[in-house]
Coordinates of C-alpha atoms in Angstrom, one line a residue:
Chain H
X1 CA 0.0 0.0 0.0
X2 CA 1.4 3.5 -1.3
X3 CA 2.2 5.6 2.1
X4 CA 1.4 9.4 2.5
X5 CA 3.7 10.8 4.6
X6 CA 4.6 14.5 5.9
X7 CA 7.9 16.7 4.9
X8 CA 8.9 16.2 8.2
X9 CA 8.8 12.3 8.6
X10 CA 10.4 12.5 4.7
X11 CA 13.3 14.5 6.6
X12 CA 13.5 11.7 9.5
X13 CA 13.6 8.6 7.1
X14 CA 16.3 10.8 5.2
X15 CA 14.3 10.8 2.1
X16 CA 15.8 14.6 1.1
X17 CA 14.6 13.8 -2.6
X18 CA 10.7 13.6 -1.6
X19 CA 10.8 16.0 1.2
X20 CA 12.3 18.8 -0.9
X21 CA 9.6 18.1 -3.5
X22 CA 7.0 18.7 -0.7
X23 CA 9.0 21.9 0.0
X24 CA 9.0 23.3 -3.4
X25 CA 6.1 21.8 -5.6
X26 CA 3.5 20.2 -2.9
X27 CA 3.4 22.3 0.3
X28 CA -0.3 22.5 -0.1
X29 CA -0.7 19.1 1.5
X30 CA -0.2 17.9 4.3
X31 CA 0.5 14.5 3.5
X32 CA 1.5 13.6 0.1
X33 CA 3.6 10.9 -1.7
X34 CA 5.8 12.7 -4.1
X35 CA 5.4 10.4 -7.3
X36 CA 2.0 10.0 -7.1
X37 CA 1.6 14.2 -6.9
X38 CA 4.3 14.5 -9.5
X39 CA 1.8 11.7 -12.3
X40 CA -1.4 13.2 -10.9
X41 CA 0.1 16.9 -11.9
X42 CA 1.8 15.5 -15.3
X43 CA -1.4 13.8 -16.2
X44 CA -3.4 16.8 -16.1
X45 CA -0.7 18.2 -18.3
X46 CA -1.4 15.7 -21.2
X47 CA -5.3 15.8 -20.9
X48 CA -4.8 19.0 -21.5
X49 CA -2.2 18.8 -24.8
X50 CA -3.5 15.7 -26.3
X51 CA -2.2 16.7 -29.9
X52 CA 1.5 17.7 -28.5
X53 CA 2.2 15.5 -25.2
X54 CA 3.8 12.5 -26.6
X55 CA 6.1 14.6 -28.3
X56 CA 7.2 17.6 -26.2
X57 CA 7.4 14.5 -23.5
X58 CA 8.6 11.5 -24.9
X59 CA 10.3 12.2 -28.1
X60 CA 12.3 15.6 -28.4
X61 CA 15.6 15.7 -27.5
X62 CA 16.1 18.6 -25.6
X63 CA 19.5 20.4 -25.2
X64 CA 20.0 19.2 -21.7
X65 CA 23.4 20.9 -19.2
X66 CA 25.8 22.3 -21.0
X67 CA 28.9 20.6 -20.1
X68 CA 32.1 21.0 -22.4
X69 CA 36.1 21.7 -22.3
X70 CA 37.8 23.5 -25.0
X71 CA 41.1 22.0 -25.8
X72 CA 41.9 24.1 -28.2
X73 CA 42.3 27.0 -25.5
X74 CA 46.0 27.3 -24.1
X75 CA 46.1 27.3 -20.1
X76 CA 49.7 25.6 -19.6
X77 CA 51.2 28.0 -16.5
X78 CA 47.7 30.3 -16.3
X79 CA 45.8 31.4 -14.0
X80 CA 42.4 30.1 -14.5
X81 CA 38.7 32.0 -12.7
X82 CA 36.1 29.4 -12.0
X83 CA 33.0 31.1 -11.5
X84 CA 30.0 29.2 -10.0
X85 CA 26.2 30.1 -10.0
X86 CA 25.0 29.4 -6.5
X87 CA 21.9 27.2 -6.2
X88 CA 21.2 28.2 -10.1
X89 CA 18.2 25.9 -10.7
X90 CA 16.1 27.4 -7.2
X91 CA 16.8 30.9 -8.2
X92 CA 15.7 30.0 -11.7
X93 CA 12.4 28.8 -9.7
X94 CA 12.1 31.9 -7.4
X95 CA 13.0 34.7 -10.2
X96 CA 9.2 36.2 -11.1
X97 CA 10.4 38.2 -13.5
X98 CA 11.3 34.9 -15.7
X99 CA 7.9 33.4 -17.4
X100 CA 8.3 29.8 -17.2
X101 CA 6.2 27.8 -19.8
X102 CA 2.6 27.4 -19.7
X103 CA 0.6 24.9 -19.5
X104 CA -0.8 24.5 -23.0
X105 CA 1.5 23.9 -25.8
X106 CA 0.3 25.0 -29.6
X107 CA 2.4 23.2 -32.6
X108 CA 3.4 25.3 -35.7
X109 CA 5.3 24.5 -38.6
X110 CA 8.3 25.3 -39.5
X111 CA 10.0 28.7 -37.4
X112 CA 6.8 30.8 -35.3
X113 CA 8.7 34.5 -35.2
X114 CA 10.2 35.1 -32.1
X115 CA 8.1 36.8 -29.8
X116 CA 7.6 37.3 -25.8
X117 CA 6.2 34.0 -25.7
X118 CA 8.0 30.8 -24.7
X119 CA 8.6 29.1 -28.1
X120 CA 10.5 26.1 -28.1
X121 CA 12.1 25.7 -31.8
X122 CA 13.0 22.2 -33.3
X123 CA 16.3 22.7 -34.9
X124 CA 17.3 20.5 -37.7
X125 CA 21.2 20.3 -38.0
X126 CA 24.4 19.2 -39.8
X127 CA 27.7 20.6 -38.6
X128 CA 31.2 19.7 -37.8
X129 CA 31.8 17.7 -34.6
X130 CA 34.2 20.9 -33.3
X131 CA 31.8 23.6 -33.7
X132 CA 30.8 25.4 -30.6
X133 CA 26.9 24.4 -31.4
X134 CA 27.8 20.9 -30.7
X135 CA 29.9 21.9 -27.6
X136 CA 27.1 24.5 -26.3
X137 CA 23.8 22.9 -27.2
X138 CA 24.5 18.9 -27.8
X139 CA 24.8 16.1 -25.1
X140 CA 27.2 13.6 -25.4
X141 CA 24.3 11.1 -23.6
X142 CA 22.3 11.8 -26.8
X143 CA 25.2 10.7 -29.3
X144 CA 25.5 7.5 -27.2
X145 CA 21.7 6.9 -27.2
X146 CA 21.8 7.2 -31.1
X147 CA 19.4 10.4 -31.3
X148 CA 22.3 12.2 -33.0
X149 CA 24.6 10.8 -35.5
X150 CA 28.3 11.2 -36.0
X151 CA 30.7 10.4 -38.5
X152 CA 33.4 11.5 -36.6
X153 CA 33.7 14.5 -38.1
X154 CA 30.3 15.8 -38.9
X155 CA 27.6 15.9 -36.4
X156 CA 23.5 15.9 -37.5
X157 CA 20.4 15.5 -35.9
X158 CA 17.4 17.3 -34.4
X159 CA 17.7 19.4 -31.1
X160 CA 14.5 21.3 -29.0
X161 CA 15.9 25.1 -28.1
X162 CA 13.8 27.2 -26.3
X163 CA 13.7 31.1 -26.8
X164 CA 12.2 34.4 -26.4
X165 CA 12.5 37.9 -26.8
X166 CA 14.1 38.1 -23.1
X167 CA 15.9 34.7 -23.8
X168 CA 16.9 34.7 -27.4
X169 CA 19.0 31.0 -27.4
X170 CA 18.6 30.8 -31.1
X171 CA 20.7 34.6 -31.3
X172 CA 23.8 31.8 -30.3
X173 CA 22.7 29.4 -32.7
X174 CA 22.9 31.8 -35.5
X175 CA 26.4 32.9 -34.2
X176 CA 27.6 29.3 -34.4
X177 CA 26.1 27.7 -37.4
X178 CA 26.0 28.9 -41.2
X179 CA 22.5 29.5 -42.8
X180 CA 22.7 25.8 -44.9
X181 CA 23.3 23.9 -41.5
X182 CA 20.2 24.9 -39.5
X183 CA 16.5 24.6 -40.3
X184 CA 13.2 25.0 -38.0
X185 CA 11.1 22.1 -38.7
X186 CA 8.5 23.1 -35.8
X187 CA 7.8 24.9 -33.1
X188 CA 5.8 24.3 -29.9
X189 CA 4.8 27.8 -27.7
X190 CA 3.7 27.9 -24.5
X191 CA 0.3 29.4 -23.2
X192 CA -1.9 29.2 -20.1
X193 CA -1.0 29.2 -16.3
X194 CA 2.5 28.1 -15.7
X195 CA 2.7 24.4 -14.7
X196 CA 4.0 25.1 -11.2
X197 CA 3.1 27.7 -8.8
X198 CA 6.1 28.3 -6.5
X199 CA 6.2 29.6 -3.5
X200 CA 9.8 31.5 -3.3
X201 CA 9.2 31.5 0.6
X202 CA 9.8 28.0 0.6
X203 CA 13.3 27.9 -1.5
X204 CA 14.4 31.1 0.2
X205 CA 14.4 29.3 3.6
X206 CA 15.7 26.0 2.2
X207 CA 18.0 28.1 1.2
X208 CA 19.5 30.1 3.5
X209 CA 19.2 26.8 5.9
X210 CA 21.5 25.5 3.7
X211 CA 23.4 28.5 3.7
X212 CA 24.2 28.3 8.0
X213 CA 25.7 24.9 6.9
X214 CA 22.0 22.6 7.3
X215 CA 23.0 19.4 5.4
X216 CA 19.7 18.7 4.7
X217 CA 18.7 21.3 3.3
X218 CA 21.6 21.3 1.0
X219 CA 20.3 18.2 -0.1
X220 CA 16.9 18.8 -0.3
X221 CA 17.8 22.2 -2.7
X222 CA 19.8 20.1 -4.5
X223 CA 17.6 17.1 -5.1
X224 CA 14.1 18.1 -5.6
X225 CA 14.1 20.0 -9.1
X226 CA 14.7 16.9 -10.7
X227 CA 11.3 15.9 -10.2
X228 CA 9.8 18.8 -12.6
X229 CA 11.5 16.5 -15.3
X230 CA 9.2 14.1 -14.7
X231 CA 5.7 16.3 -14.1
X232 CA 6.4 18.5 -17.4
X233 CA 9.8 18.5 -19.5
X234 CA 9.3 21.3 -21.1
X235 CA 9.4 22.8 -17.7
X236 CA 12.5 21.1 -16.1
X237 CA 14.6 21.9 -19.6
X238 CA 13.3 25.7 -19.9
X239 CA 15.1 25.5 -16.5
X240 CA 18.2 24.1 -17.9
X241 CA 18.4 26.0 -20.9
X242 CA 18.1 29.1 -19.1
X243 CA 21.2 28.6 -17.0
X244 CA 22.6 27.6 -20.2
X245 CA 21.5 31.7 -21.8
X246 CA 22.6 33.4 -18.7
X247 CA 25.8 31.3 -19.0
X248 CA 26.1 32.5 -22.8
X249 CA 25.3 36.2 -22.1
X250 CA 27.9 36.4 -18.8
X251 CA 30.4 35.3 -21.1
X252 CA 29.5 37.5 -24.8
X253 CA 28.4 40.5 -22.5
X254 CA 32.0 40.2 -20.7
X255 CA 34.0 39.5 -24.1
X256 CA 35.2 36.5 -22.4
X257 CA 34.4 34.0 -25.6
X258 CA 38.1 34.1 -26.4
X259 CA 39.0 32.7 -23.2
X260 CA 36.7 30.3 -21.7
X261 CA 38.0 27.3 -21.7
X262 CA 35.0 25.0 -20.2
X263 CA 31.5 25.0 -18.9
X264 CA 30.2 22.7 -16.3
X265 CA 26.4 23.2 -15.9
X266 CA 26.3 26.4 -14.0
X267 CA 30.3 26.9 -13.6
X268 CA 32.5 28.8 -15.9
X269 CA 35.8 28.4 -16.4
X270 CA 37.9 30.5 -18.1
X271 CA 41.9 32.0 -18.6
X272 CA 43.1 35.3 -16.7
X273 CA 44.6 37.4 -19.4
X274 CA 45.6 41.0 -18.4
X275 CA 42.2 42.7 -20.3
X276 CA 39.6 40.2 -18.0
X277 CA 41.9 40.1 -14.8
X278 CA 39.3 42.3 -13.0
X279 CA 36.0 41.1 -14.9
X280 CA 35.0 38.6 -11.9
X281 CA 34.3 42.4 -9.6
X282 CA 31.6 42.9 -12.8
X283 CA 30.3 39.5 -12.8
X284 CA 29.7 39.2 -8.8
X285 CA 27.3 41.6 -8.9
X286 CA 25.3 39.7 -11.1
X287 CA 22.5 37.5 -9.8
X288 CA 19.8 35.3 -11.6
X289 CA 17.5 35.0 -8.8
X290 CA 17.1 38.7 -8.8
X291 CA 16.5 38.4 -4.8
X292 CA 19.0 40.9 -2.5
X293 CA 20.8 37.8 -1.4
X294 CA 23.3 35.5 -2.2
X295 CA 21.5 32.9 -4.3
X296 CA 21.8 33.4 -7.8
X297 CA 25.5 35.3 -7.6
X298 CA 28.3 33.8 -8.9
X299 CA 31.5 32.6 -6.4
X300 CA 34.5 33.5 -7.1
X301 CA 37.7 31.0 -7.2
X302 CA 40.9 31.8 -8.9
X303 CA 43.3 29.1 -9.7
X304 CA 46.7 27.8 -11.3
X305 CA 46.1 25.9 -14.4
X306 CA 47.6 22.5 -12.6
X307 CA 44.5 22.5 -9.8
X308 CA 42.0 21.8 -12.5
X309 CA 41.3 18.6 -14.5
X310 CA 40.4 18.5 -17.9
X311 CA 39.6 15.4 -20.1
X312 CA 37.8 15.5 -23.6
X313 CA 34.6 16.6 -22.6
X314 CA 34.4 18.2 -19.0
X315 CA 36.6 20.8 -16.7
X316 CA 36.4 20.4 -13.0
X317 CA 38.7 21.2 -10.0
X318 CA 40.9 19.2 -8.3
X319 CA 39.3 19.4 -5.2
X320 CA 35.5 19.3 -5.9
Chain T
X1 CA -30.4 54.7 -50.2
X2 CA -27.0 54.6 -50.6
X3 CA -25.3 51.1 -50.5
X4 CA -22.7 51.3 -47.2
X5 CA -19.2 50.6 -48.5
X6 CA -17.6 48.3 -45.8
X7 CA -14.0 49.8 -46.0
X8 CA -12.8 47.7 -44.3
X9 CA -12.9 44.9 -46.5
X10 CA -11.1 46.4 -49.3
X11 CA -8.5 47.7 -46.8
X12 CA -7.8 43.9 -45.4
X13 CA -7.8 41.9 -49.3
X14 CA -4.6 45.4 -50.0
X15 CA -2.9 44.7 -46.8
X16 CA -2.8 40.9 -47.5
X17 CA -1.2 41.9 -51.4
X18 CA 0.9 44.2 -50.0
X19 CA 2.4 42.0 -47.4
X20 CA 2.4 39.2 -50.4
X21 CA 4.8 42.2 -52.2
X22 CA 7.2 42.5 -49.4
X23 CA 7.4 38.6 -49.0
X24 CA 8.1 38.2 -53.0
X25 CA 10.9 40.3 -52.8
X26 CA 13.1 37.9 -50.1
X27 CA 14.8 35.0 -50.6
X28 CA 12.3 32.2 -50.0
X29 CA 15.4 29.9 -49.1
X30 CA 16.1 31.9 -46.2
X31 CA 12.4 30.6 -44.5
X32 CA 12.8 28.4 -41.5
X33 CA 16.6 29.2 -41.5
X34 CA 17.7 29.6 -37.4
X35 CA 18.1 33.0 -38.4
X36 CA 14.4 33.5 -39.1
X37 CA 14.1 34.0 -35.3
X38 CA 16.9 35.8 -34.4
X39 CA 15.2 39.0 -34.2
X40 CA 11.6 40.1 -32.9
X41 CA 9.5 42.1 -35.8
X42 CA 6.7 43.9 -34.9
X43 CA 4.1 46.1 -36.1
X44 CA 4.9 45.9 -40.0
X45 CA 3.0 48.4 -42.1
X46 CA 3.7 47.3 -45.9
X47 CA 2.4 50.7 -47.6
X48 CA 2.3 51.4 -50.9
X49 CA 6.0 52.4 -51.2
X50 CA 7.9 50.8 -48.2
X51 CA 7.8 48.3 -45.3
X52 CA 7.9 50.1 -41.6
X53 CA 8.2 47.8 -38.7
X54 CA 10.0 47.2 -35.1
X55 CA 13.1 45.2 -35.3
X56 CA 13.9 44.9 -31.3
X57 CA 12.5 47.5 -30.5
X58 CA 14.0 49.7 -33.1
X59 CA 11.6 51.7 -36.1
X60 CA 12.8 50.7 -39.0
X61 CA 11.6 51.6 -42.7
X62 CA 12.6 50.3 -46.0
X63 CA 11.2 50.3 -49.4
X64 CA 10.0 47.5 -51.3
X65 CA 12.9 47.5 -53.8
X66 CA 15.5 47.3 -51.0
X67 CA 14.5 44.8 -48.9
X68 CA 17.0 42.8 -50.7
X69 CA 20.1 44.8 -49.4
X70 CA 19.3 43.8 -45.7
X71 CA 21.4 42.0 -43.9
X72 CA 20.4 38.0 -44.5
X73 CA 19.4 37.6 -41.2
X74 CA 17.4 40.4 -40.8
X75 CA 15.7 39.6 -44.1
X76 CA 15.0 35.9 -43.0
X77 CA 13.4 37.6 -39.6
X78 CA 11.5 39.5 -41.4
X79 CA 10.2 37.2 -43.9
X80 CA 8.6 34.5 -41.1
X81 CA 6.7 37.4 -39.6
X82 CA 5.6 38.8 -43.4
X83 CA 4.6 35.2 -43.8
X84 CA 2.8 35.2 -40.0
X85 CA 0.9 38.3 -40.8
X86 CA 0.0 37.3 -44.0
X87 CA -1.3 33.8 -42.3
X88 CA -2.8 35.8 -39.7
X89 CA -4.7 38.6 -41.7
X90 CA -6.4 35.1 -44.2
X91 CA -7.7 33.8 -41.0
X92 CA -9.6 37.3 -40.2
X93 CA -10.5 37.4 -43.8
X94 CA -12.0 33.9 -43.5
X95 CA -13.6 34.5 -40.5
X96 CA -15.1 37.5 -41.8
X97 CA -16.8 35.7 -44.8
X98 CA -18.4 33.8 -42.7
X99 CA -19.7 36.4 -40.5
X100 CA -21.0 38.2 -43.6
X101 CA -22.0 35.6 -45.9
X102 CA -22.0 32.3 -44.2
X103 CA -19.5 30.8 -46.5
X104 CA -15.8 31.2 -48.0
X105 CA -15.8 31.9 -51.2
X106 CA -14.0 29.4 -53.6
X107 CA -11.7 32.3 -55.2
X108 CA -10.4 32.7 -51.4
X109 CA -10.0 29.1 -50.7
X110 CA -8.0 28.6 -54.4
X111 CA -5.7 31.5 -53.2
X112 CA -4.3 30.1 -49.8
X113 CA -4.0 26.2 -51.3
X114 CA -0.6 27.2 -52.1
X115 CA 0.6 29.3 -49.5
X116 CA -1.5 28.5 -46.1
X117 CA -2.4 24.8 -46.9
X118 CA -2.9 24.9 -43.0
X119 CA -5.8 27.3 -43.1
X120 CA -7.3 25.6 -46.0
X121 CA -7.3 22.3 -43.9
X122 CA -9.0 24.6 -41.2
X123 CA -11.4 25.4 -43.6
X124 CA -12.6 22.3 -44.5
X125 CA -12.8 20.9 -41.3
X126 CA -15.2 23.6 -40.5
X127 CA -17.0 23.3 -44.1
X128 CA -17.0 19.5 -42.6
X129 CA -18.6 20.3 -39.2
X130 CA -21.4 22.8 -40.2
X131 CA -22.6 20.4 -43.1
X132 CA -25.6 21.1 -44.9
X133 CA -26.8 24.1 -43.0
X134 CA -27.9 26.8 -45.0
X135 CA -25.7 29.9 -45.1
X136 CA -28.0 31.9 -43.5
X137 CA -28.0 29.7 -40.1
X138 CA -24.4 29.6 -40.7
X139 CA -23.8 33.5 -40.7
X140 CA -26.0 33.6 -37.3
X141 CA -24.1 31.5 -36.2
X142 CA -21.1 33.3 -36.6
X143 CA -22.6 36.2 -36.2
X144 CA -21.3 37.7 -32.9
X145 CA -17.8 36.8 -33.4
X146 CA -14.3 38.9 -33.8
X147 CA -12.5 39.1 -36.4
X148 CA -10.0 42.0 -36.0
X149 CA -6.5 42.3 -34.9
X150 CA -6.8 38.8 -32.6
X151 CA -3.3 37.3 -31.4
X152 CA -3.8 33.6 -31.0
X153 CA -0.9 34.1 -28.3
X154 CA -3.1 36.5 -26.4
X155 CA -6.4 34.7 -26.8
X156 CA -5.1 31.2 -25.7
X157 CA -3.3 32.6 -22.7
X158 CA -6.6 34.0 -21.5
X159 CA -8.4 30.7 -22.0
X160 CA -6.0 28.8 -20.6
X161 CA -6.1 30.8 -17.1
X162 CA -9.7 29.9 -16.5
X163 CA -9.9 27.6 -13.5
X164 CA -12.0 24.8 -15.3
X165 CA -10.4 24.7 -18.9
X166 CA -10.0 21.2 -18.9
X167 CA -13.8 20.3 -18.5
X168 CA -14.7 23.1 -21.1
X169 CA -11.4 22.2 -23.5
X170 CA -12.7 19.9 -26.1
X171 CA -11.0 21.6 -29.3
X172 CA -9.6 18.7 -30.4
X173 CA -13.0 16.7 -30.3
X174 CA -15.6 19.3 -30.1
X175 CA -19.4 16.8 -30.3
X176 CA -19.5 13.9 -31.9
X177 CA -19.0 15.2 -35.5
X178 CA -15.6 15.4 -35.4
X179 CA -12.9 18.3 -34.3
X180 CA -10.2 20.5 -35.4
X181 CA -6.8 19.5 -35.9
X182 CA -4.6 22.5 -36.2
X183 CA -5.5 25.7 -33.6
X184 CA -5.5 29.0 -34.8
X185 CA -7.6 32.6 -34.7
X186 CA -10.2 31.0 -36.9
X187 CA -10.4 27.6 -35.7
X188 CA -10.6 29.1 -31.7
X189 CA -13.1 31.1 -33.0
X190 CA -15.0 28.7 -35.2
X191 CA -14.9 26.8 -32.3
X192 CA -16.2 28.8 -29.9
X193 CA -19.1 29.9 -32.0
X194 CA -20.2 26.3 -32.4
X195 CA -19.7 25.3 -29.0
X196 CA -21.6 28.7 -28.4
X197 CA -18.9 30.0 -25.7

């Protein structure tokens, strides 16, 4: 028999994953059991979209984390800035001023003009392996699972991009790939109510719980946005992709293209050279949550080239 | 009396040429291209001598003859929302046969086959779902609807805030006689004046 239980005996049985979905998407009940809220809420999303569902939740590949290391950056005996969103998916969440996609989803063909609405744009495309495209917007998961072929050199497939006036993805798309290798096949926008309602109260305290060193919390933060993946994933990769923007624009608004040397989901690395030794004071300021607090600012680490490991397709630091 | 001449018409049947004017003059390769929605256009006026319209927030105007010497990107930009207009002005013009006359006229229905096969689809799923009805029940029918300047964005939105959309949402399979497949202006509307929302 399925079990309903509280946040608070989720906490005890050190069930962070559930209680931390309580927190964020289910703090109207009392007593809840977090996969059957999450179905109950996801089936209400495809009785609604009975025309779009299977596809904007089964079969578009969405450009997931961006995770990539550019070997063709020198860093022998350099100074290197790591620079690391804090909590980026939360103050995604708690950020009104971001629109997050509604819950009715209208197919067009080919490429709706952009617009303030949440379009998400099917791109058809056909590059070289080494363009940034492929390192920005392509997983490596998807070339294993076979969605998008490879020849070694060349790279071709289909990929679901979100964008929008206040979140234009597809301005970097354009900047990476020529005319002939991208096409719009369709697009899906978003209309309605937003598929979750949540309550910034809730992540602000998990939060700054976490903040004065609360473990749990931490792991609750941390664990609980995963489960918007399975109520709507047009949600949980809007989410994603936005990191993904702000990521983009932190680095083109800061001239630091020339430089950056890897991305780790909501971490940039990237060279000290004498013109963006100071850039990091800029960039601090900065905060996606748009909340006076820490949440959504970037930290700060500056390190020597040998402290951080690299391999073909990921940058990460020595110690953690 | 003096027959009342419904401006209005006219002025809808010369915007719909004069967008077609602006559209013939761009590279039809460049449609669907990533770089057809790199920028936001707004507000296009296609006039009798140039195009006027908000590129990011920015007037810009430029005639006919040199829409060709903007930058590829721009043009492609440009070109999807011609082509949206366009799409979205047929639709009002549809709709507004129907209001007036309680049917489309074939002339009408000949000149989107090639360009909004989408609409013509709409069109006959609507011919479908009215049947036999003579076109005077049909134009009551449609009597009370709108037909200008409606953003599907902006209507959808609406409907899709109302606390019990999913008991009254049945687009798809409105009755028994069948449903729409595609939504748009007309279809919502066509929709809601048979469901008599």
């Amino acid at each position: 028999m399925i079990k309903n239980l509280t946040i608070l005996e989720l906490q005890k049985a050190e069930r962070y994953s559930e209680a931390g979905y309580g927190r964020l998407f289910a703090y109207q009940s009392l007593h809840f059991n977090a996969m059957i809220d999450a179905r109950t809420k996801a089936k209400f999303i495809r009785q609604l979209n009975p025309e779009t569902h299977e596809e904007t939740q089964k079969e578009i590949l969405y450009s997931g984390p961006t995770v990539f290391f550019d070997e063709t950056v020198d860093i022998i005996d350099q100074m290197i800035d790591k620079l690391d969103i804090r909590s980026a998916y939360p103050s995604y969440l708690i950020n009104e001023q971001i629109s997050k996609p509604g819950m009715y989803r209208m197919k067009h063909d080919g490429a709706f003009p952009l617009s303030d609405w949440i379009a998400l744009y099917i791109i058809k495309f056909n590059c070289s392996v080494d363009n940034l495209f492929a390192k920005w917007f392509l997983n490596s998961s998807a070339i294993t699972k076979q969605k998008i072929k490879t020849d070694g050199s060349r790279i071709w497939g289909s990929v679901g991009i979100f964008s929008s006036t206040w979140m234009n993805l597809t301005k970097y798309v354009n900047k990476y790939l020529a005319p002939e290798e991208g096409l719009i096949t369709k697009t899906y926008t978003f209309h309605g109510d937003q598929v979750m309602d949540i309550k910034q109260s809730q992540i602000r305290k998990l939060y700054e719980d976490k903040e004065d060193g609360s473990k749990e919390s931490k792991m609750m933060l941390v664990q609980s946005t995963g489960w918007l993946s399975l109520i709507d994933r047009p949600t949980y990769y809007h989410m994603v992709q936005y990191i993904k923007f702000y990521l983009l624009e932190t680095i083109y608004n800061h001239k630091l293209e020339d430089d950056l040397i890897g991305v780790q989901t909501d971490c940039l690395f990237y060279r000290v050279t004498e013109q963006n030794d100071n850039i990091f004071r800029y960039i601090k300021n900065m905060s996606l949550s748009g909340k006076k607090s820490s949440i959504g600012t970037y930290s700060f680490k500056r390190v020597p080239s040998d402290d951080i490991i690299t391999n073909r397709a990921r940058v990460v630091l020595k110690n953690g | 009396m003096a027959k009342t001449i419904k401006y209005f018409k006219a002025r809808k049947t010369k915007r719909i040429n004069n967008l077609s004017r602006a559209i013939n003059k761009i590279d039809p390769n460049l449609k669907n291209r990533v770089s057809s929605v790199e920028y936001a256009i707004k507000d296009i006026k296609a006039g009798i001598n140039d195009v006027t319209y908000i590129k990011d927030g920015i007037a810009t105007k430029i005639r006919y003859d040199k829409i060709t010497t903007l930058p590829q990107s721009e043009q492609s930009s440009l070109l999807n929302q011609l082509s949206e207009d366009r799409y979205g002005l047929r639709q009002e013009r549809a709709l507004e046969q129907l209001k007036e006359k309680g049917k489309i006229s074939w002339q009408f229905k000949k000149s989107i086959q090639e360009n909004n096969p989408e609409l013509a689809k709409s069109i006959e799923e609507i011919e479908f779902l009215v049947g036999d009805n003579k076109a005077s029940a049909i134009k009551e029918l449609f009597q009370d609807i709108e037909t200008e300047d409606q953003d599907i964005g902006d209507v959808v939105d609406t409907f899709f805030q109302l606390e019990d959309t999913l008991t009254k949402f049945d687009f798809y399979r409105p009755g028994e006689s069948g449903g729409f497949t595609k939504l748009n202006i007309f279809t919502f509307n066509a929709y809601n004046a048979i469901k008599g929302i």
